Tab-separated table of C-alpha atoms in Angstrom:
chain	number	residue	atom	x	y	z
A	90	UNK	CA	70.488	79.855	86.042
A	91	UNK	CA	73.348	80.967	83.972
A	92	UNK	CA	71.360	83.508	82.204
A	93	UNK	CA	69.886	84.547	85.667
A	94	UNK	CA	73.899	85.210	86.720
A	95	UNK	CA	75.032	87.052	83.399
A	96	UNK	CA	71.405	89.017	82.827
A	97	UNK	CA	72.740	92.196	85.226
A	98	UNK	CA	76.450	91.434	85.349
A	99	UNK	CA	79.117	93.751	83.295
A	100	UNK	CA	80.603	90.473	82.162
A	101	UNK	CA	79.364	89.362	78.528
A	102	UNK	CA	80.568	86.642	76.417
A	103	UNK	CA	80.461	86.415	72.455
A	104	UNK	CA	78.484	84.166	70.998
A	105	UNK	CA	81.547	82.604	69.085
A	106	UNK	CA	83.599	82.394	72.365
A	107	UNK	CA	80.175	80.342	73.801
A	108	UNK	CA	79.981	78.041	70.860
A	109	UNK	CA	83.977	77.284	70.857
A	110	UNK	CA	83.334	76.459	74.138
A	111	UNK	CA	80.711	74.004	74.070
A	112	UNK	CA	82.475	72.357	70.672
A	113	UNK	CA	85.663	71.822	73.076
A	114	UNK	CA	83.235	70.561	75.968
A	115	UNK	CA	81.880	67.431	73.408
A	116	UNK	CA	85.011	66.739	72.058
A	117	UNK	CA	87.328	66.633	75.666
A	118	UNK	CA	84.396	66.707	78.352
A	119	UNK	CA	86.042	69.227	79.243
A	120	UNK	CA	86.887	73.302	78.578
A	121	UNK	CA	90.605	73.798	80.378
A	122	UNK	CA	92.899	73.804	78.139
A	123	UNK	CA	95.338	70.912	77.275
A	124	UNK	CA	98.761	71.106	78.797
A	125	UNK	CA	101.044	72.407	76.935
A	126	UNK	CA	104.712	71.795	76.201
A	127	UNK	CA	107.075	73.548	78.283
A	128	UNK	CA	110.730	73.902	78.650
A	129	UNK	CA	112.588	70.630	80.166
A	130	UNK	CA	113.183	70.605	83.476
A	131	UNK	CA	116.459	70.156	84.726
A	132	UNK	CA	117.582	66.469	84.915
A	133	UNK	CA	118.373	64.754	88.511
A	134	UNK	CA	121.358	63.468	87.140
A	135	UNK	CA	122.673	67.434	86.077
A	136	UNK	CA	121.726	68.214	89.925
A	137	UNK	CA	123.820	65.422	91.364
A	138	UNK	CA	126.816	66.342	89.219
A	139	UNK	CA	126.367	69.957	90.820
A	140	UNK	CA	125.921	68.360	94.279
A	141	UNK	CA	128.999	66.468	93.580
A	142	UNK	CA	131.174	69.637	92.058
A	143	UNK	CA	130.275	71.843	94.924
A	144	UNK	CA	130.948	68.595	97.501
A	145	UNK	CA	134.329	68.433	96.012
A	146	UNK	CA	135.085	72.728	96.558
A	147	UNK	CA	132.517	74.508	98.486
A	148	UNK	CA	134.240	77.926	97.634
A	149	UNK	CA	134.045	77.265	94.094
A	150	UNK	CA	131.898	80.235	91.742
A	151	UNK	CA	128.901	79.099	90.258
A	152	UNK	CA	129.862	80.288	86.851
A	153	UNK	CA	133.216	78.115	87.034
A	154	UNK	CA	131.055	75.378	87.711
A	155	UNK	CA	128.469	75.738	84.799
A	156	UNK	CA	131.634	75.847	82.737
A	157	UNK	CA	133.167	72.840	84.186
A	158	UNK	CA	129.915	70.925	83.586
A	159	UNK	CA	129.035	72.743	80.557
A	160	UNK	CA	125.211	73.998	81.815
A	161	UNK	CA	124.376	77.317	81.620
A	162	UNK	CA	124.765	79.343	84.673
A	163	UNK	CA	121.246	79.622	84.960
A	164	UNK	CA	120.744	75.879	84.966
A	165	UNK	CA	123.636	75.489	87.711
A	166	UNK	CA	122.303	78.678	90.110
A	167	UNK	CA	118.403	77.101	90.313
A	168	UNK	CA	119.658	73.484	90.896
A	169	UNK	CA	121.903	75.143	93.794
A	170	UNK	CA	119.119	77.590	95.201
A	171	UNK	CA	116.225	75.609	94.519
A	172	UNK	CA	117.055	71.928	94.362
A	173	UNK	CA	120.227	71.383	96.864
A	174	UNK	CA	119.220	74.530	98.866
A	175	UNK	CA	122.817	75.648	99.695
A	176	UNK	CA	123.270	79.489	100.220
A	177	UNK	CA	126.310	81.552	100.812
A	178	UNK	CA	128.094	81.617	104.263
A	179	UNK	CA	130.578	84.354	105.627
A	180	UNK	CA	131.951	83.906	109.023
A	181	UNK	CA	131.194	86.893	110.424
A	182	UNK	CA	133.174	87.904	113.524
A	183	UNK	CA	132.018	89.680	116.493
A	184	UNK	CA	133.411	91.244	119.658
A	185	UNK	CA	133.658	88.894	122.485
A	186	UNK	CA	132.038	89.878	125.583
A	187	UNK	CA	133.943	89.987	128.540
A	188	UNK	CA	132.768	89.551	132.503
A	189	UNK	CA	133.624	93.264	132.947
A	190	UNK	CA	132.173	94.375	129.944
A	191	UNK	CA	128.253	93.414	132.471
A	192	UNK	CA	128.581	96.463	134.686
A	193	UNK	CA	128.776	98.899	131.277
A	194	UNK	CA	126.270	97.559	129.559
A	195	UNK	CA	123.894	97.395	132.823
A	196	UNK	CA	124.832	100.743	132.940
A	197	UNK	CA	123.883	101.990	129.074
A	198	UNK	CA	120.700	99.906	129.374
A	199	UNK	CA	119.600	101.723	132.901
A	200	UNK	CA	120.700	105.335	130.763
A	201	UNK	CA	118.459	104.419	127.725
A	202	UNK	CA	115.403	103.528	130.213
A	203	UNK	CA	115.859	106.728	132.162
A	204	UNK	CA	115.848	108.932	128.914
A	205	UNK	CA	113.104	106.781	127.684
A	206	UNK	CA	110.620	107.494	130.319
A	207	UNK	CA	111.219	111.377	129.901
């Protein structure tokens, strides 16, 4: 069956690769690579200290918090964005709508719809 699949396929494996897969399968029972060691994750203790720091003063910068906590900037930034899901918020000042604005708004809307129909 496998030979039939690869007979007309453009994918061709070298004999050495197939023998390597066979050896790996016989040794481990799988051809999947073993999990490699990776960079250490940010610990829950670090995330908690970042959270406490920003609860005390939410207006502080990420860089100053990183300096105070003696952590890399990227660690603090990722803890804020990914683990704590905090984001910056700036109050937007908008013009208040008054009752006397309604006739002007209606006139504008009718004018725009008339122009659109032409």
